[in-house]
Amino acid sequence: MPRVVVDVMLKPEILDPQGQAVANALPRLGVNDVASVRIGRRIEIEFTGEPDLDRAREIADKLLANPVIEDFTVRVVEADDTADARS
Amino acid sequence: MPRVVVDVMLKPEILDPQGQAVANALPRLGVNDVASVRIGRRIEIEFTGEPDLDRAREIADKLLANPVIEDFTVRVVEADDTADARS
C-alpha cells in the first residue's frame, strides 16, 4: 500500500540544538568525520484510497509543520520503501 | 554535498499516540480519507568527506534509535533531495 511521507526539517538558518547535541556526542563514540547533524520529523500518512499529495500537503501545512521555522516535502513511497522494513 | 539520511520509525506493532492524535484531529479539518498516521524522526548527517553508510548505521544504532521499539533505515541522498528545499 503506497503511503505519503512528509519530511519536516528546520529551515537551514534555524539553530538545531538537538542535532548539535548528537554531533557533540559523536567524538566520544570515536566518530570524528561528521560535519553536522540535523534532526527533523518523518510522518507517514496512509490513505483509505489512493494517496493524495495535495491533501497531504494541506495536512502538513496546517497540522504537521510550523512554516515559520520549518520546511517540509511530501512524496509518495511504496510500502517496502518505508522505515518499517527491518534494517 | 550528499548527506546520509537516517529514518527512524516506531516498529509497526508499537502504538504511536502522537500519530494517533494527528489522525484524530483530521476530521475536524474536513479530512476523512486518512487511515493512519505514524510519526518518526528524520536525521540528516553531513560528513566532512565522503558519506559513510556503515558509520551512519553505527551512529543510528548507538545514538539515534532505540532498537527495542524502533526500526531505522540509512541512505545517501543528494543535497537537493533533502527537506531543506523550499516546498
Coordinates of N, CA and C in Angstrom, one line a residue:
Chain A
M1 N 0.9 -1.2 0.0 CA 0.0 0.0 0.0 C 0.9 1.2 0.0
P2 N 0.8 2.1 -1.0 CA 1.6 3.3 -1.0 C 1.2 4.3 0.1
R3 N 2.1 5.0 0.6 CA 1.8 6.0 1.6 C 2.4 7.3 1.2
V4 N 2.0 8.4 1.8 CA 2.6 9.7 1.6 C 3.5 9.9 2.8
V5 N 4.8 10.3 2.5 CA 5.7 10.6 3.5 C 5.9 12.1 3.5
V6 N 5.8 12.7 4.7 CA 6.0 14.1 4.9 C 7.3 14.3 5.7
D7 N 8.3 14.9 5.1 CA 9.6 15.2 5.8 C 9.6 16.6 6.3
V8 N 9.7 16.8 7.6 CA 9.7 18.2 8.1 C 11.1 18.4 8.8
M9 N 11.8 19.4 8.3 CA 13.1 19.8 8.8 C 13.1 21.3 9.2
L10 N 13.9 21.6 10.2 CA 14.1 23.0 10.5 C 14.7 23.7 9.3
K11 N 14.3 25.0 9.0 CA 15.0 25.7 8.0 C 16.5 25.8 8.2
P12 N 17.3 25.8 7.2 CA 18.8 25.8 7.3 C 19.3 26.9 8.3
E13 N 18.6 28.0 8.3 CA 19.1 29.1 9.1 C 18.7 29.1 10.6
I14 N 17.9 28.1 10.9 CA 17.4 27.9 12.3 C 18.3 27.0 13.0
L15 N 18.8 27.4 14.2 CA 19.7 26.5 15.0 C 19.0 25.2 15.4
D16 N 19.7 24.1 15.5 CA 19.1 22.8 15.8 C 19.9 22.3 17.0
P17 N 19.5 22.7 18.2 CA 20.3 22.2 19.4 C 20.3 20.7 19.6
Q18 N 19.2 20.1 19.2 CA 19.1 18.6 19.4 C 20.1 17.9 18.5
G19 N 20.2 18.4 17.2 CA 21.2 17.8 16.3 C 22.6 18.1 16.7
Q20 N 22.8 19.4 17.3 CA 24.1 19.8 17.8 C 24.5 18.9 18.9
A21 N 23.6 18.5 19.8 CA 23.9 17.6 20.9 C 24.4 16.3 20.4
V22 N 23.7 15.8 19.4 CA 24.2 14.5 18.8 C 25.5 14.6 18.2
A23 N 25.7 15.7 17.4 CA 27.0 15.9 16.8 C 28.2 16.0 17.8
N24 N 27.9 16.7 19.0 CA 28.9 16.8 20.0 C 29.2 15.5 20.7
A25 N 28.2 14.6 20.7 CA 28.4 13.3 21.4 C 29.3 12.4 20.5
L26 N 29.3 12.6 19.2 CA 30.0 11.6 18.3 C 31.5 11.4 18.6
P27 N 32.3 12.4 18.9 CA 33.7 12.2 19.2 C 33.9 11.2 20.3
R28 N 33.0 11.2 21.3 CA 33.1 10.2 22.4 C 32.8 8.8 21.9
L29 N 32.2 8.7 20.8 CA 31.9 7.3 20.2 C 33.1 7.0 19.2
G30 N 34.1 7.9 19.1 CA 35.1 7.6 18.2 C 34.8 8.1 16.7
V31 N 33.8 8.8 16.6 CA 33.4 9.3 15.2 C 33.9 10.8 15.1
N32 N 34.8 11.0 14.1 CA 35.4 12.4 14.0 C 35.2 13.0 12.6
D33 N 34.4 12.3 11.8 CA 34.3 12.8 10.4 C 32.9 13.2 10.1
V34 N 32.1 13.7 11.1 CA 30.8 14.2 10.9 C 30.8 15.7 11.0
A35 N 30.3 16.4 10.0 CA 30.3 17.9 10.0 C 29.1 18.4 10.7
S36 N 28.0 17.9 10.4 CA 26.8 18.4 11.1 C 25.7 17.3 11.1
V37 N 24.8 17.5 12.1 CA 23.6 16.6 12.3 C 22.4 17.5 12.4
R38 N 21.4 17.2 11.6 CA 20.1 17.9 11.8 C 19.0 16.9 12.0
I39 N 18.1 17.2 12.9 CA 17.1 16.3 13.3 C 15.7 16.9 13.0
G40 N 14.9 16.1 12.3 CA 13.6 16.6 11.9 C 12.6 15.5 12.1
R41 N 11.4 15.6 11.5 CA 10.4 14.6 11.7 C 10.0 14.0 10.3
R42 N 9.7 12.7 10.4 CA 9.2 12.0 9.2 C 7.8 11.5 9.6
I43 N 6.8 11.8 8.8 CA 5.4 11.4 9.1 C 4.9 10.6 7.9
E44 N 4.4 9.4 8.2 CA 3.9 8.6 7.2 C 2.3 8.6 7.3
I45 N 1.7 9.0 6.2 CA 0.2 9.1 6.1 C -0.3 8.0 5.2
E46 N -1.2 7.2 5.7 CA -1.8 6.1 4.9 C -3.2 6.6 4.6
F47 N -3.6 6.6 3.4 CA -5.0 7.0 3.0 C -5.8 5.7 2.8
T48 N -7.1 5.9 3.0 CA -8.0 4.8 2.8 C -8.1 4.4 1.3
G49 N -7.9 5.4 0.4 CA -7.9 5.1 -1.0 C -6.6 5.4 -1.6
E50 N -6.6 6.1 -2.7 CA -5.3 6.5 -3.4 C -4.6 7.5 -2.6
P51 N -3.3 7.5 -2.5 CA -2.6 8.5 -1.8 C -2.8 9.9 -2.5
D52 N -3.0 10.9 -1.7 CA -3.4 12.2 -2.2 C -2.4 13.2 -1.8
L53 N -1.5 13.6 -2.7 CA -0.4 14.5 -2.3 C -0.9 15.9 -2.0
D54 N -1.9 16.4 -2.6 CA -2.4 17.7 -2.3 C -3.0 17.8 -0.9
R55 N -3.8 16.7 -0.6 CA -4.3 16.6 0.7 C -3.2 16.5 1.8
A56 N -2.2 15.8 1.5 CA -1.1 15.6 2.4 C -0.4 16.9 2.6
R57 N -0.3 17.7 1.6 CA 0.4 19.0 1.7 C -0.4 19.9 2.6
E58 N -1.7 19.8 2.4 CA -2.6 20.7 3.3 C -2.5 20.3 4.7
I59 N -2.5 19.0 5.0 CA -2.3 18.5 6.4 C -1.0 18.9 7.0
A60 N 0.1 18.8 6.2 CA 1.4 19.2 6.6 C 1.4 20.7 7.0
D61 N 0.8 21.5 6.1 CA 0.9 22.9 6.3 C 0.1 23.3 7.5
K62 N -1.1 22.7 7.8 CA -1.9 23.1 8.9 C -1.6 22.4 10.2
L63 N -1.0 21.2 10.1 CA -1.0 20.4 11.4 C 0.4 19.9 11.7
L64 N 1.2 19.7 10.7 CA 2.5 18.9 11.0 C 3.7 19.8 11.1
A65 N 3.7 20.9 10.3 CA 4.9 21.8 10.3 C 4.6 23.2 10.7
N66 N 5.6 23.8 11.3 CA 5.5 25.2 11.6 C 6.2 26.0 10.5
P67 N 5.4 26.6 9.6 CA 6.1 27.2 8.4 C 7.0 28.4 8.7
V68 N 6.9 28.9 10.0 CA 7.8 30.0 10.3 C 9.3 29.5 10.4
I69 N 9.4 28.3 11.0 CA 10.8 27.8 11.2 C 11.1 26.5 10.5
E70 N 10.1 25.9 9.9 CA 10.3 24.6 9.3 C 9.9 24.5 7.8
D71 N 10.6 23.7 7.0 CA 10.3 23.4 5.6 C 9.8 22.0 5.6
F72 N 8.9 21.7 4.6 CA 8.5 20.3 4.5 C 8.4 19.9 3.0
T73 N 8.6 18.6 2.8 CA 8.4 18.0 1.5 C 7.4 16.8 1.6
V74 N 6.6 16.6 0.6 CA 5.7 15.5 0.6 C 6.0 14.6 -0.6
R75 N 5.9 13.3 -0.5 CA 6.2 12.4 -1.6 C 5.5 11.1 -1.3
V76 N 5.2 10.4 -2.4 CA 4.6 9.1 -2.3 C 5.7 8.0 -2.3
V77 N 5.6 7.1 -1.3 CA 6.5 6.0 -1.4 C 5.8 4.6 -1.4
E78 N 6.4 3.6 -2.0 CA 5.8 2.3 -1.9 C 6.0 1.8 -0.5
A79 N 5.2 0.8 0.0 CA 5.2 0.3 1.3 C 6.6 -0.2 1.7
D80 N 7.3 -0.9 0.8 CA 8.6 -1.5 1.2 C 9.7 -0.5 1.2
D81 N 9.4 0.8 0.9 CA 10.5 1.8 1.0 C 10.4 2.6 2.3
T82 N 9.5 2.1 3.2 CA 9.3 2.8 4.5 C 10.3 2.3 5.5
A83 N 10.5 3.0 6.6 CA 11.4 2.6 7.6 C 10.9 1.4 8.4
D84 N 9.7 1.0 8.1 CA 9.1 -0.2 8.7 C 10.0 -1.4 8.4
A85 N 10.6 -1.4 7.2 CA 11.4 -2.6 6.8 C 12.5 -2.7 7.8
R86 N 12.7 -3.9 8.3 CA 13.8 -4.2 9.2 C 15.2 -3.8 8.5
S87 N 16.0 -3.2 9.3 CA 17.3 -2.7 8.7 C 18.5 -3.3 9.5
Chain B
M1 N 26.4 18.7 -1.8 CA 27.1 17.8 -0.9 C 26.1 16.7 -0.5
P2 N 26.4 15.4 -0.8 CA 25.5 14.3 -0.4 C 25.5 14.2 1.1
R3 N 24.4 13.8 1.6 CA 24.3 13.5 3.1 C 23.7 12.1 3.3
V4 N 23.9 11.6 4.5 CA 23.2 10.4 4.8 C 22.0 10.7 5.6
V5 N 20.8 10.1 5.2 CA 19.6 10.3 5.9 C 19.2 9.1 6.7
V6 N 19.0 9.2 8.0 CA 18.5 8.1 8.8 C 17.1 8.4 9.1
D7 N 16.2 7.4 8.7 CA 14.8 7.5 9.1 C 14.5 6.5 10.2
V8 N 14.0 7.1 11.3 CA 13.7 6.2 12.5 C 12.2 6.2 12.7
M9 N 11.6 5.1 12.7 CA 10.1 4.9 12.9 C 9.9 3.9 14.0
L10 N 8.8 4.1 14.7 CA 8.4 3.1 15.7 C 8.1 1.8 14.9
K11 N 8.4 0.6 15.5 CA 8.1 -0.6 14.9 C 6.5 -0.7 14.7
P12 N 6.1 -1.4 13.6 CA 4.6 -1.4 13.3 C 3.8 -1.8 14.5
E13 N 4.3 -2.7 15.3 CA 3.5 -3.3 16.4 C 3.4 -2.4 17.6
I14 N 4.2 -1.3 17.6 CA 4.2 -0.3 18.7 C 3.2 0.8 18.5
L15 N 2.4 1.0 19.5 CA 1.4 2.1 19.4 C 2.1 3.5 19.3
D16 N 1.5 4.3 18.4 CA 2.1 5.7 18.2 C 1.0 6.7 18.6
P17 N 1.0 7.1 19.9 CA -0.1 8.0 20.4 C 0.0 9.4 19.7
Q18 N 1.2 9.8 19.3 CA 1.4 11.1 18.7 C 0.7 11.1 17.3
G19 N 1.0 10.0 16.5 CA 0.4 9.9 15.2 C -1.1 9.8 15.3
Q20 N -1.6 9.0 16.3 CA -3.0 8.8 16.6 C -3.7 10.2 16.8
A21 N -3.0 11.0 17.6 CA -3.6 12.4 17.9 C -3.7 13.2 16.6
V22 N -2.8 13.1 15.7 CA -2.9 13.8 14.5 C -4.0 13.2 13.7
A23 N -4.1 11.9 13.6 CA -5.2 11.2 12.8 C -6.5 11.6 13.4
N24 N -6.6 11.7 14.7 CA -7.9 12.1 15.3 C -8.3 13.5 15.0
A25 N -7.3 14.4 14.8 CA -7.6 15.8 14.6 C -8.0 16.0 13.1
L26 N -7.8 15.1 12.2 CA -8.0 15.4 10.8 C -9.5 15.6 10.5
P27 N -10.4 14.8 11.0 CA -11.8 15.0 10.6 C -12.3 16.5 10.9
R28 N -11.7 17.1 12.0 CA -12.0 18.5 12.3 C -11.5 19.4 11.2
L29 N -10.5 19.0 10.4 CA -10.0 19.8 9.3 C -10.8 19.4 8.0
G30 N -11.8 18.5 8.1 CA -12.5 18.1 6.9 C -11.8 17.0 6.1
V31 N -10.9 16.4 6.7 CA -10.1 15.3 6.1 C -10.7 13.9 6.6
N32 N -11.3 13.1 5.7 CA -11.9 11.9 6.2 C -11.3 10.7 5.5
D33 N -10.3 10.8 4.7 CA -9.8 9.7 3.9 C -8.4 9.2 4.4
V34 N -8.1 9.5 5.6 CA -6.8 9.1 6.1 C -7.0 7.9 7.1
A35 N -6.3 6.8 6.8 CA -6.4 5.6 7.6 C -5.5 5.6 8.8
S36 N -4.3 6.1 8.6 CA -3.4 6.1 9.8 C -2.3 7.1 9.6
V37 N -1.7 7.6 10.7 CA -0.6 8.5 10.7 C 0.4 8.0 11.6
R38 N 1.7 7.8 11.2 CA 2.8 7.4 12.1 C 3.8 8.5 12.0
I39 N 4.3 8.9 13.2 CA 5.3 9.9 13.3 C 6.7 9.4 13.8
G40 N 7.7 9.7 13.0 CA 9.0 9.3 13.4 C 10.0 10.4 13.3
R41 N 11.3 10.1 13.2 CA 12.3 11.1 13.1 C 13.1 10.9 11.8
R42 N 13.6 12.0 11.3 CA 14.4 12.0 10.1 C 15.7 12.8 10.5
I43 N 16.8 12.1 10.4 CA 18.1 12.7 10.8 C 19.0 12.8 9.6
E44 N 19.5 14.0 9.3 CA 20.4 14.2 8.2 C 21.8 14.4 8.8
I45 N 22.7 13.5 8.3 CA 24.1 13.6 8.8 C 25.0 14.0 7.6
E46 N 25.8 15.1 7.9 CA 26.7 15.5 6.8 C 28.1 15.1 7.3
F47 N 28.8 14.5 6.4 CA 30.2 14.1 6.7 C 31.2 15.1 6.2
T48 N 32.4 15.1 6.8 CA 33.4 16.1 6.3 C 33.9 15.6 4.9
G49 N 33.9 14.2 4.7 CA 34.4 13.7 3.5 C 33.3 13.0 2.7
E50 N 33.5 11.8 2.2 CA 32.5 11.0 1.6 C 31.5 10.5 2.6
P51 N 30.2 10.5 2.2 CA 29.2 9.9 3.1 C 29.5 8.5 3.4
D52 N 29.4 8.1 4.6 CA 29.8 6.7 5.1 C 28.6 6.0 5.7
L53 N 28.0 5.1 4.9 CA 26.8 4.5 5.3 C 27.0 3.6 6.5
D54 N 28.1 2.9 6.5 CA 28.3 2.0 7.7 C 28.5 2.7 9.0
R55 N 29.2 3.9 8.9 CA 29.4 4.7 10.0 C 28.0 5.3 10.5
A56 N 27.2 5.7 9.5 CA 25.9 6.2 9.8 C 25.0 5.2 10.5
R57 N 25.1 3.9 10.0 CA 24.4 2.9 10.6 C 24.8 2.6 12.1
E58 N 26.1 2.7 12.3 CA 26.6 2.6 13.7 C 26.1 3.7 14.6
I59 N 26.1 5.0 14.1 CA 25.6 6.1 14.9 C 24.1 5.9 15.2
A60 N 23.4 5.5 14.1 CA 21.9 5.3 14.3 C 21.7 4.3 15.4
D61 N 22.4 3.2 15.3 CA 22.2 2.1 16.3 C 22.6 2.5 17.7
K62 N 23.6 3.3 17.9 CA 24.1 3.6 19.2 C 23.4 4.8 19.8
L63 N 23.0 5.8 18.9 CA 22.7 7.1 19.4 C 21.3 7.6 19.0
L64 N 20.8 7.2 17.8 CA 19.6 7.8 17.3 C 18.4 7.0 17.5
A65 N 18.5 5.7 17.5 CA 17.3 4.8 17.5 C 17.3 3.9 18.8
N66 N 16.2 3.6 19.3 CA 16.0 2.6 20.3 C 15.6 1.3 19.7
P67 N 16.6 0.4 19.5 CA 16.3 -0.8 18.7 C 15.2 -1.7 19.4
V68 N 14.8 -1.5 20.6 CA 13.7 -2.3 21.2 C 12.4 -1.9 20.6
I69 N 12.2 -0.6 20.3 CA 10.9 -0.2 19.8 C 10.9 0.5 18.5
E70 N 12.1 0.7 17.9 CA 12.2 1.5 16.7 C 13.0 0.7 15.6
D71 N 12.6 0.9 14.3 CA 13.4 0.5 13.2 C 14.0 1.7 12.5
F72 N 15.2 1.5 11.9 CA 15.7 2.6 11.1 C 16.3 2.1 9.8
T73 N 16.3 3.1 8.9 CA 17.0 2.8 7.6 C 18.0 4.0 7.3
V74 N 19.1 3.7 6.7 CA 20.0 4.7 6.3 C 20.2 4.7 4.8
R75 N 20.3 5.9 4.2 CA 20.5 6.0 2.8 C 21.2 7.3 2.4
V76 N 21.9 7.4 1.3 CA 22.6 8.6 0.9 C 21.6 9.4 0.0
V77 N 21.5 10.7 0.2 CA 20.7 11.5 -0.7 C 21.5 12.7 -1.2
E78 N 21.2 13.1 -2.4 CA 21.9 14.3 -2.9 C 21.3 15.5 -2.1
A79 N 22.0 16.6 -2.1 CA 21.6 17.7 -1.2 C 20.3 18.3 -1.6
D80 N 19.9 18.3 -2.9 CA 18.7 18.9 -3.3 C 17.5 18.0 -3.1
D81 N 17.8 16.8 -2.6 CA 16.7 15.9 -2.3 C 16.3 16.0 -0.8
T82 N 16.9 16.9 -0.1 CA 16.6 17.0 1.4 C 15.4 17.9 1.6
A83 N 14.9 17.9 2.8 CA 13.7 18.7 3.1 C 14.1 20.2 3.2
D84 N 15.4 20.5 3.0 CA 15.8 21.9 3.1 C 15.2 22.7 1.9
A85 N 15.0 22.0 0.8 CA 14.5 22.6 -0.4 C 13.1 23.2 0.0
R86 N 12.9 24.4 -0.3 CA 11.6 25.1 -0.1 C 10.5 24.3 -0.8
S87 N 9.4 24.1 -0.1 CA 8.3 23.3 -0.7 C 7.0 24.1 -0.7

